[in-house]
Amino acid sequence: MIKANKHYSKLNASYLFSDIAKRVSKFQAENPNTKIIRLGIGDVTRALPDACIKGFQQGVAEMANDTTFKGYGPEQGYPFLRDMIAKHDFQARGADIAPDEVFVSDGAKCDTGNFQEIFAQDITIAIPDPVYPVYLDTNVMAGRTGKFIDGRYEGIVYLECTKDNNFLPKLPKNPVDLIYLCFPNNPTGTTITKSELKKWVDYAKETKALILFDAAYEAFIRDDSLPCSIYEIQGAKEVAVEFRSFSKTAGFTGTRCGYTVVPKECMIFDDNGDKISLHALWHRRQSTKFNGVSYPVQKAAEAIYSEEGRIQIKALVSYYLKNAELIRLAMSELGFNFVGGDNSPYIWIDGNGRDSWEFFDMLLKKAGVVCTPGAGFGKCGQGYIRISAFNSRENVEEAMLRMGEALK
Ligand SMILES: *Cc1c(COP(=O)(O)O)cnc(C)c1O
């Protein structure tokens, strides 16, 4: 008899996005003339930059000719892309990362989800609340938690991010082995300073823990004093893995490319406390289970680092940041408390006593605007909504006008 992985049955049936879809389609059916504006989902809306399209097309053209055709590529990515990443994303910011510490992949969701499988079953894991659901759910699937009770999985150390701590998690009181951090944060849009991030690096060094740092939104950082990479913090190479994605940076959500940095200095431990190279383990895992990103996609990603590409990517991110600024302005005028939207595409808005779903329904009914209820990201998200800056300028302006009318 074929049996199911019993841990899957513990998963909190996340009805968040299907619940949203249901409410939106019901509202649309009842109000066929309302043009609904979606500021809910965390997906980009603008086309790939021209430089990337050119790189993509060149890659495709090479596939069309026997002499330039590419079969299986290196599982870790082509050297032309790994070199560009190491040079521009790290060395240029004073972070000494080598090309062979970069593992090119089909995106940060896959990597943040897969990475946990190289750790022992009985480790203690710290996860922020609210949070991007992948970190939590993949550890549930792997059997590292107990049941889901009252909005929380047994066995997980939740790092609460609330207005009392400015949405920055505090160091855990009891020892943990693995820590997930994400800055600029999804869903709260908050950033972390170098001195705050250094506390986590120092903690991990002292306690022999490991930090998994998700920097999917680093391109939105415009305040140069903020760290784009955890490797800008001294000592981080020994205790941190960093995930990056071209999805939000360059509009690659449907094209699929990202990468993970695993420094060679980074060590984990066996049952006797002897050191094991994390780089070697991840290399082995990827070589066994992953066959690389398609060549044309890696050519498209390489073009991000060309002179032309860098200018275009900056303009693309600036476009969304301008949307975020318009949303911040509108929320300030309406008297809401919020964080994010500054060095981030997300604005996290305090419903001022309203339940998340109540706030969501009100915005849908009165303004025809879709947001994301904060409660869908964890217990600490209750009472908040997330508004995303990923949309056209016209739609964002229209949405803010309508919200102004609705909430006056
Ligand atoms: C969008 C997002 C990612 C990127 O996912 P991809 O699989 O690269 O598209 C990673 N982490 C967070 C927090 C995100 O919001």
Short mmCIF file of C-alpha atoms and ligand atoms in Angstrom, two decimals:
data_model
loop_
_atom_site.label_atom_id
_atom_site.label_comp_id
_atom_site.label_asym_id
_atom_site.label_seq_id
_atom_site.Cartn_x
_atom_site.Cartn_y
_atom_site.Cartn_z
CA MET A 1 0.00 0.00 0.00
CA ILE A 2 1.39 3.35 -1.03
CA LYS A 3 1.34 5.72 1.94
CA ALA A 4 1.54 9.50 2.07
CA ASN A 5 4.16 11.58 3.86
CA LYS A 6 2.24 12.10 7.11
CA HIS A 7 3.82 15.50 7.72
CA TYR A 8 1.92 16.96 4.77
CA SER A 9 -1.30 16.50 6.71
CA LYS A 10 0.00 18.94 9.35
CA LEU A 11 0.20 21.77 6.83
CA ASN A 12 -2.09 24.62 7.70
CA ALA A 13 -4.32 24.51 4.65
CA SER A 14 -3.29 27.92 3.42
CA TYR A 15 -6.42 29.35 1.93
CA LEU A 16 -4.89 32.80 1.71
CA PHE A 17 -4.56 33.30 -2.04
CA SER A 18 -7.50 31.07 -2.96
CA ASP A 19 -9.63 32.83 -0.32
CA ILE A 20 -8.63 36.15 -1.82
CA ALA A 21 -9.43 34.91 -5.34
CA LYS A 22 -12.85 33.68 -4.22
CA ARG A 23 -13.81 36.94 -2.56
CA VAL A 24 -12.57 38.93 -5.54
CA SER A 25 -14.47 36.89 -8.12
CA LYS A 26 -17.66 37.01 -6.03
CA PHE A 27 -17.36 40.78 -5.79
CA GLN A 28 -16.66 41.08 -9.53
CA ALA A 29 -19.72 38.96 -10.38
CA GLU A 30 -21.89 41.22 -8.23
CA ASN A 31 -20.26 44.40 -9.55
CA PRO A 32 -19.49 43.74 -13.22
CA ASN A 33 -18.76 47.41 -13.96
CA THR A 34 -16.10 47.89 -11.28
CA LYS A 35 -12.54 47.76 -12.58
CA ILE A 36 -10.76 45.94 -9.78
CA ILE A 37 -7.17 47.01 -9.07
CA ARG A 38 -4.91 44.31 -7.69
CA LEU A 39 -2.26 45.45 -5.25
CA GLY A 40 -2.25 42.10 -3.51
CA ILE A 41 -0.01 39.62 -5.15
CA GLY A 42 3.77 39.91 -4.99
CA ASP A 43 4.35 39.61 -8.72
CA VAL A 44 5.91 42.14 -11.06
CA THR A 45 3.91 43.62 -13.93
CA ARG A 46 6.45 45.21 -16.27
CA ALA A 47 8.27 43.60 -19.23
CA LEU A 48 11.83 42.28 -19.09
CA PRO A 49 14.43 45.01 -19.68
CA ASP A 50 15.60 45.36 -23.25
CA ALA A 51 19.15 44.22 -22.44
CA CYS A 52 17.77 40.95 -21.00
CA ILE A 53 15.61 40.36 -24.05
CA LYS A 54 18.67 40.79 -26.26
CA GLY A 55 20.69 38.36 -24.14
CA PHE A 56 17.77 35.91 -24.14
CA GLN A 57 17.45 36.12 -27.96
CA GLN A 58 21.18 35.66 -28.44
CA GLY A 59 20.99 32.53 -26.28
CA VAL A 60 18.11 31.17 -28.32
CA ALA A 61 19.94 31.91 -31.59
CA GLU A 62 22.96 29.93 -30.34
CA MET A 63 20.71 26.96 -29.63
CA ALA A 64 19.61 26.99 -33.27
CA ASN A 65 23.03 26.16 -34.64
CA ASP A 66 25.00 22.90 -34.19
CA THR A 67 28.28 24.74 -33.70
CA THR A 68 26.99 26.95 -30.86
CA PHE A 69 24.29 24.64 -29.45
CA LYS A 70 24.46 23.91 -25.69
CA GLY A 71 23.42 20.63 -24.11
CA TYR A 72 23.60 20.04 -20.34
CA GLY A 73 25.41 22.90 -18.69
CA PRO A 74 27.23 22.96 -15.37
CA GLU A 75 24.68 22.32 -12.55
CA GLN A 76 26.02 25.33 -10.62
CA GLY A 77 25.61 27.72 -13.54
CA TYR A 78 27.80 28.94 -16.39
CA PRO A 79 31.05 30.67 -15.35
CA PHE A 80 30.10 33.79 -17.37
CA LEU A 81 27.14 34.39 -15.04
CA ARG A 82 28.79 33.31 -11.78
CA ASP A 83 31.71 35.68 -12.52
CA MET A 84 29.38 38.63 -13.11
CA ILE A 85 27.41 37.92 -9.93
CA ALA A 86 30.50 37.64 -7.73
CA LYS A 87 32.03 40.79 -9.18
CA HIS A 88 29.02 43.14 -9.28
CA ASP A 89 26.79 41.95 -6.46
CA PHE A 90 29.48 41.24 -3.87
CA GLN A 91 33.07 42.28 -4.62
CA ALA A 92 31.90 45.75 -5.73
CA ARG A 93 30.34 46.19 -2.27
CA GLY A 94 33.39 44.96 -0.39
CA ALA A 95 32.07 41.44 0.16
CA ASP A 96 34.72 38.93 -0.77
CA ILE A 97 32.62 36.28 -2.55
CA ALA A 98 34.22 34.06 -5.23
CA PRO A 99 32.40 32.87 -8.38
CA ASP A 100 32.52 29.23 -7.25
CA GLU A 101 30.63 30.15 -4.08
CA VAL A 102 27.65 31.19 -6.26
CA PHE A 103 25.10 28.50 -7.19
CA VAL A 104 22.83 29.67 -10.02
CA SER A 105 19.30 28.28 -9.78
CA ASP A 106 15.76 28.56 -11.09
CA GLY A 107 14.77 30.90 -8.27
CA ALA A 108 14.86 31.68 -4.58
CA LYS A 109 11.63 29.88 -3.75
CA CYS A 110 13.18 26.57 -4.81
CA ASP A 111 16.45 27.26 -3.01
CA THR A 112 14.95 28.55 0.25
CA GLY A 113 12.62 25.55 0.15
CA ASN A 114 15.24 22.95 -0.72
CA PHE A 115 18.06 24.11 1.49
CA GLN A 116 16.62 22.66 4.71
CA GLU A 117 17.07 19.09 3.47
CA ILE A 118 20.80 19.11 4.13
CA PHE A 119 20.31 19.64 7.88
CA ALA A 120 19.57 17.10 10.61
CA GLN A 121 15.99 16.29 11.51
CA ASP A 122 16.25 17.39 15.14
CA ILE A 123 17.57 20.93 14.75
CA THR A 124 15.77 23.90 16.35
CA ILE A 125 14.56 26.45 13.84
CA ALA A 126 13.78 30.15 14.33
CA ILE A 127 11.38 31.69 11.82
CA PRO A 128 9.99 35.25 11.80
CA ASP A 129 6.27 35.95 12.17
CA PRO A 130 4.86 37.33 9.86
CA VAL A 131 6.81 35.49 7.15
CA TYR A 132 7.12 34.38 3.52
CA PRO A 133 5.42 30.97 3.95
CA VAL A 134 8.04 28.83 2.13
CA TYR A 135 10.54 28.67 5.03
CA LEU A 136 7.95 27.32 7.42
CA ASP A 137 6.01 24.98 5.13
CA THR A 138 9.09 23.20 3.78
CA ASN A 139 10.23 22.42 7.32
CA VAL A 140 6.74 21.15 8.15
CA MET A 141 6.88 18.84 5.10
CA ALA A 142 10.28 17.60 6.27
CA GLY A 143 8.79 16.61 9.64
CA ARG A 144 10.62 19.17 11.79
CA THR A 145 7.49 20.45 13.53
CA GLY A 146 4.58 19.18 15.55
CA LYS A 147 0.97 20.03 14.94
CA PHE A 148 -0.51 23.37 13.91
CA ILE A 149 -2.31 24.65 16.99
CA ASP A 150 -3.80 28.08 17.46
CA GLY A 151 -1.91 29.61 14.52
CA ARG A 152 1.47 28.12 15.45
CA TYR A 153 3.42 24.94 14.70
CA GLU A 154 4.74 23.11 17.73
CA GLY A 155 8.51 22.97 17.83
CA ILE A 156 9.20 26.18 15.90
CA VAL A 157 10.76 29.20 17.60
CA TYR A 158 8.78 32.16 16.28
CA LEU A 159 10.59 35.48 16.01
CA GLU A 160 7.77 37.95 16.51
CA CYS A 161 7.88 41.12 14.44
CA THR A 162 5.45 43.63 15.86
CA LYS A 163 5.19 47.38 16.22
CA ASP A 164 6.70 47.06 19.70
CA ASN A 165 10.01 45.98 18.18
CA ASN A 166 9.67 48.04 15.00
CA PHE A 167 9.08 44.78 13.09
CA LEU A 168 12.70 43.71 13.72
CA PRO A 169 13.00 40.29 15.36
CA LYS A 170 14.84 39.97 18.67
CA LEU A 171 17.57 37.39 19.25
CA PRO A 172 16.01 34.15 20.56
CA LYS A 173 16.12 33.61 24.34
CA ASN A 174 16.87 29.91 24.03
CA PRO A 175 19.47 28.47 21.65
CA VAL A 176 18.46 27.73 18.06
CA ASP A 177 20.40 26.04 15.26
CA LEU A 178 18.94 27.55 12.11
CA ILE A 179 17.64 31.10 11.62
CA TYR A 180 15.68 32.45 8.67
CA LEU A 181 15.94 36.19 8.01
CA CYS A 182 14.61 38.25 5.09
CA PHE A 183 15.56 41.90 4.42
CA PRO A 184 14.11 44.01 2.88
CA ASN A 185 11.27 42.02 4.35
CA ASN A 186 8.31 40.38 2.70
CA PRO A 187 5.61 41.08 3.92
CA THR A 188 6.46 44.04 6.20
CA GLY A 189 8.79 45.95 3.86
CA THR A 190 11.19 46.70 6.74
CA THR A 191 14.96 46.83 6.33
CA ILE A 192 17.80 46.06 8.74
CA THR A 193 20.85 48.19 9.53
CA LYS A 194 24.39 46.83 9.50
CA SER A 195 24.67 47.07 13.28
CA GLU A 196 21.40 45.18 13.84
CA LEU A 197 22.40 42.51 11.33
CA LYS A 198 25.81 42.20 12.99
CA LYS A 199 24.05 41.12 16.21
CA TRP A 200 22.63 38.12 14.34
CA VAL A 201 25.98 37.24 12.78
CA ASP A 202 27.69 37.45 16.18
CA TYR A 203 24.93 35.36 17.76
CA ALA A 204 25.30 32.67 15.08
CA LYS A 205 29.07 32.56 15.58
CA GLU A 206 28.76 32.27 19.34
CA THR A 207 26.11 29.56 19.24
CA LYS A 208 27.31 27.64 16.12
CA ALA A 209 24.02 28.40 14.42
CA LEU A 210 23.48 29.13 10.72
CA ILE A 211 21.61 32.06 9.17
CA LEU A 212 19.65 31.64 5.93
CA PHE A 213 19.41 35.20 4.61
CA ASP A 214 16.83 35.94 1.92
CA ALA A 215 17.82 39.08 0.00
CA ALA A 216 15.28 38.76 -2.82
CA TYR A 217 14.47 42.48 -2.53
CA GLU A 218 18.00 43.91 -2.16
CA ALA A 219 17.67 45.84 -5.46
CA PHE A 220 15.07 48.05 -3.77
CA ILE A 221 17.61 49.36 -1.27
CA ARG A 222 18.47 52.97 -2.13
CA ASP A 223 19.80 54.02 1.25
CA ASP A 224 23.48 53.29 0.84
CA SER A 225 24.06 52.81 4.55
CA LEU A 226 21.86 49.67 4.54
CA PRO A 227 23.42 46.29 3.76
CA CYS A 228 22.40 44.74 0.41
CA SER A 229 24.14 41.52 1.38
CA ILE A 230 24.76 39.84 4.73
CA TYR A 231 28.39 39.41 3.59
CA GLU A 232 28.86 43.15 4.09
CA ILE A 233 28.92 42.19 7.78
CA GLN A 234 32.24 40.99 9.09
CA GLY A 235 32.32 37.29 9.89
CA ALA A 236 29.11 36.48 8.01
CA LYS A 237 30.90 34.19 5.56
CA GLU A 238 31.36 31.67 8.36
CA VAL A 239 27.73 31.53 9.41
CA ALA A 240 25.41 32.63 6.60
CA VAL A 241 23.94 31.49 3.31
CA GLU A 242 22.35 34.15 1.09
CA PHE A 243 19.51 33.71 -1.39
CA ARG A 244 19.06 36.12 -4.28
CA SER A 245 16.55 36.26 -7.09
CA PHE A 246 16.28 38.09 -10.40
CA SER A 247 12.49 37.90 -10.05
CA LYS A 248 11.84 41.25 -8.36
CA THR A 249 15.17 42.80 -9.45
CA ALA A 250 14.71 42.36 -13.18
CA GLY A 251 11.19 41.03 -13.73
CA PHE A 252 12.24 37.35 -13.94
CA THR A 253 9.23 35.89 -12.08
CA GLY A 254 8.14 34.03 -15.22
CA THR A 255 11.63 33.61 -16.70
CA ARG A 256 13.06 31.89 -13.57
CA CYS A 257 16.58 32.60 -12.39
CA GLY A 258 18.20 33.31 -9.05
CA TYR A 259 21.18 32.14 -7.07
CA THR A 260 22.39 31.05 -3.66
CA VAL A 261 25.73 31.94 -2.11
CA VAL A 262 27.38 29.31 0.08
CA PRO A 263 30.82 30.52 1.22
CA LYS A 264 33.57 27.93 1.58
CA GLU A 265 34.30 29.08 5.14
CA CYS A 266 30.79 28.13 6.20
CA MET A 267 30.87 25.01 8.38
CA ILE A 268 28.18 22.87 9.92
CA PHE A 269 28.71 19.95 12.28
CA ASP A 270 28.29 16.18 12.50
CA ASP A 271 27.07 14.26 15.56
CA ASN A 272 30.57 14.39 17.08
CA GLY A 273 30.81 18.15 16.60
CA ASP A 274 33.32 17.77 13.76
CA LYS A 275 33.15 20.32 10.95
CA ILE A 276 31.52 19.61 7.60
CA SER A 277 31.74 21.99 4.64
CA LEU A 278 28.30 23.36 3.84
CA HIS A 279 29.56 24.31 0.37
CA ALA A 280 30.48 20.68 -0.33
CA LEU A 281 27.08 19.44 0.86
CA TRP A 282 25.09 21.92 -1.21
CA HIS A 283 27.32 21.21 -4.22
CA ARG A 284 26.57 17.51 -3.81
CA ARG A 285 22.85 18.13 -3.38
CA GLN A 286 22.60 20.32 -6.46
CA SER A 287 24.74 18.03 -8.62
CA THR A 288 22.48 15.13 -7.71
CA LYS A 289 19.06 16.75 -7.89
CA PHE A 290 19.37 19.78 -10.17
CA ASN A 291 20.43 20.07 -13.78
CA GLY A 292 21.03 23.77 -14.13
CA VAL A 293 19.11 26.74 -15.54
CA SER A 294 18.48 26.89 -19.28
CA TYR A 295 21.24 28.55 -21.30
CA PRO A 296 19.13 31.35 -22.83
CA VAL A 297 17.84 32.29 -19.38
CA GLN A 298 21.39 32.51 -18.04
CA LYS A 299 22.27 34.72 -21.02
CA ALA A 300 19.30 36.94 -20.17
CA ALA A 301 20.50 37.10 -16.54
CA GLU A 302 24.08 37.89 -17.60
CA ALA A 303 22.76 40.95 -19.48
CA ILE A 304 21.53 42.42 -16.17
CA TYR A 305 25.18 43.16 -15.39
CA SER A 306 26.01 44.90 -18.68
CA GLU A 307 26.23 48.68 -18.57
CA GLU A 308 22.93 48.98 -20.43
CA GLY A 309 21.33 46.30 -18.25
CA ARG A 310 22.31 47.97 -15.00
CA ILE A 311 20.78 51.27 -16.09
CA GLN A 312 17.56 49.56 -17.19
CA ILE A 313 17.22 47.52 -14.01
CA LYS A 314 17.71 50.61 -11.90
CA ALA A 315 14.95 52.38 -13.84
CA LEU A 316 12.64 49.38 -13.51
CA VAL A 317 13.07 49.19 -9.74
CA SER A 318 12.74 52.98 -9.47
CA TYR A 319 9.39 52.79 -11.22
CA TYR A 320 8.05 50.46 -8.53
CA LEU A 321 9.69 52.50 -5.78
CA LYS A 322 7.87 55.59 -7.05
CA ASN A 323 4.60 53.62 -6.79
CA ALA A 324 5.56 52.70 -3.24
CA GLU A 325 6.14 56.37 -2.45
CA LEU A 326 2.69 57.28 -3.80
CA ILE A 327 1.14 54.60 -1.61
CA ARG A 328 3.05 55.87 1.45
CA LEU A 329 1.91 59.42 0.77
CA ALA A 330 -1.71 58.39 0.41
CA MET A 331 -1.60 56.33 3.62
CA SER A 332 -0.01 59.20 5.54
CA GLU A 333 -2.73 61.56 4.34
CA LEU A 334 -5.37 59.09 5.46
CA GLY A 335 -3.73 58.93 8.89
CA PHE A 336 -2.66 55.29 8.84
CA ASN A 337 0.40 53.95 10.59
CA PHE A 338 2.57 51.89 8.30
CA VAL A 339 6.12 50.64 7.70
CA GLY A 340 7.96 49.73 4.49
CA GLY A 341 7.62 51.19 1.03
CA ASP A 342 11.00 52.80 1.46
CA ASN A 343 13.82 50.63 0.09
CA SER A 344 11.08 48.05 -0.44
CA PRO A 345 8.06 47.41 -2.70
CA TYR A 346 5.75 46.47 0.19
CA ILE A 347 3.82 48.71 2.57
CA TRP A 348 2.58 47.11 5.80
CA ILE A 349 -0.41 48.98 7.11
CA ASP A 350 -1.85 48.91 10.61
CA GLY A 351 -5.62 48.51 10.35
CA ASN A 352 -6.07 50.55 13.50
CA GLY A 353 -8.07 47.89 15.29
CA ARG A 354 -9.62 46.33 12.21
CA ASP A 355 -9.23 42.61 11.63
CA SER A 356 -7.07 41.88 8.51
CA TRP A 357 -9.92 40.29 6.56
CA GLU A 358 -12.37 42.98 7.60
CA PHE A 359 -9.95 45.60 6.24
CA PHE A 360 -9.47 43.55 3.06
CA ASP A 361 -13.26 43.28 2.49
CA MET A 362 -13.79 46.96 3.13
CA LEU A 363 -11.14 47.99 0.58
CA LEU A 364 -12.56 45.58 -1.97
CA LYS A 365 -16.16 46.69 -1.50
CA LYS A 366 -15.66 50.42 -1.09
CA ALA A 367 -12.68 50.97 -3.40
CA GLY A 368 -12.45 47.90 -5.66
CA VAL A 369 -8.83 47.51 -4.50
CA VAL A 370 -7.30 44.13 -3.63
CA CYS A 371 -4.64 43.97 -0.89
CA THR A 372 -3.26 41.00 1.07
CA PRO A 373 -4.59 40.40 4.60
CA GLY A 374 -1.63 40.32 6.97
CA ALA A 375 -3.06 37.40 8.94
CA GLY A 376 -2.20 35.18 5.97
CA PHE A 377 1.52 35.62 6.78
CA GLY A 378 1.31 34.53 10.41
CA LYS A 379 -0.28 35.26 13.74
CA CYS A 380 1.55 38.58 14.16
CA GLY A 381 0.15 39.75 10.81
CA GLN A 382 -3.36 39.96 12.23
CA GLY A 383 -4.65 43.51 12.14
CA TYR A 384 -2.44 44.47 9.18
CA ILE A 385 -2.68 44.48 5.40
CA ARG A 386 0.12 44.40 2.83
CA ILE A 387 -0.10 46.66 -0.19
CA SER A 388 2.27 45.94 -3.05
CA ALA A 389 3.80 48.55 -5.38
CA PHE A 390 3.93 46.07 -8.27
CA ASN A 391 1.46 47.59 -10.72
CA SER A 392 1.26 50.36 -13.32
CA ARG A 393 1.53 53.98 -12.19
CA GLU A 394 -2.00 54.65 -13.49
CA ASN A 395 -3.45 51.79 -11.46
CA VAL A 396 -1.64 52.81 -8.30
CA GLU A 397 -2.77 56.43 -8.67
CA GLU A 398 -6.35 55.36 -9.32
CA ALA A 399 -6.28 52.93 -6.37
CA MET A 400 -5.01 55.65 -4.02
CA LEU A 401 -7.72 58.07 -5.19
CA ARG A 402 -10.40 55.48 -4.59
CA MET A 403 -9.00 54.55 -1.17
CA GLY A 404 -8.95 58.22 -0.28
CA GLU A 405 -12.64 58.49 -1.13
CA ALA A 406 -13.53 55.25 0.62
CA LEU A 407 -11.65 55.90 3.86
CA LYS A 408 -12.21 59.63 4.34
C1 LIG B 1 9.43 36.69 -4.49
C2 LIG B 1 10.26 36.16 -3.36
C3 LIG B 1 11.31 35.28 -3.59
C4 LIG B 1 11.72 34.94 -4.98
O1 LIG B 1 11.18 33.84 -5.51
P1 LIG B 1 11.63 33.30 -6.92
O2 LIG B 1 11.40 31.84 -6.75
O3 LIG B 1 13.06 33.62 -7.15
O4 LIG B 1 10.73 33.93 -7.94
C5 LIG B 1 12.08 34.85 -2.52
N1 LIG B 1 11.83 35.26 -1.28
C6 LIG B 1 10.85 36.12 -1.01
C7 LIG B 1 10.66 36.58 0.37
C8 LIG B 1 10.02 36.58 -2.04
O5 LIG B 1 9.03 37.42 -1.76
#
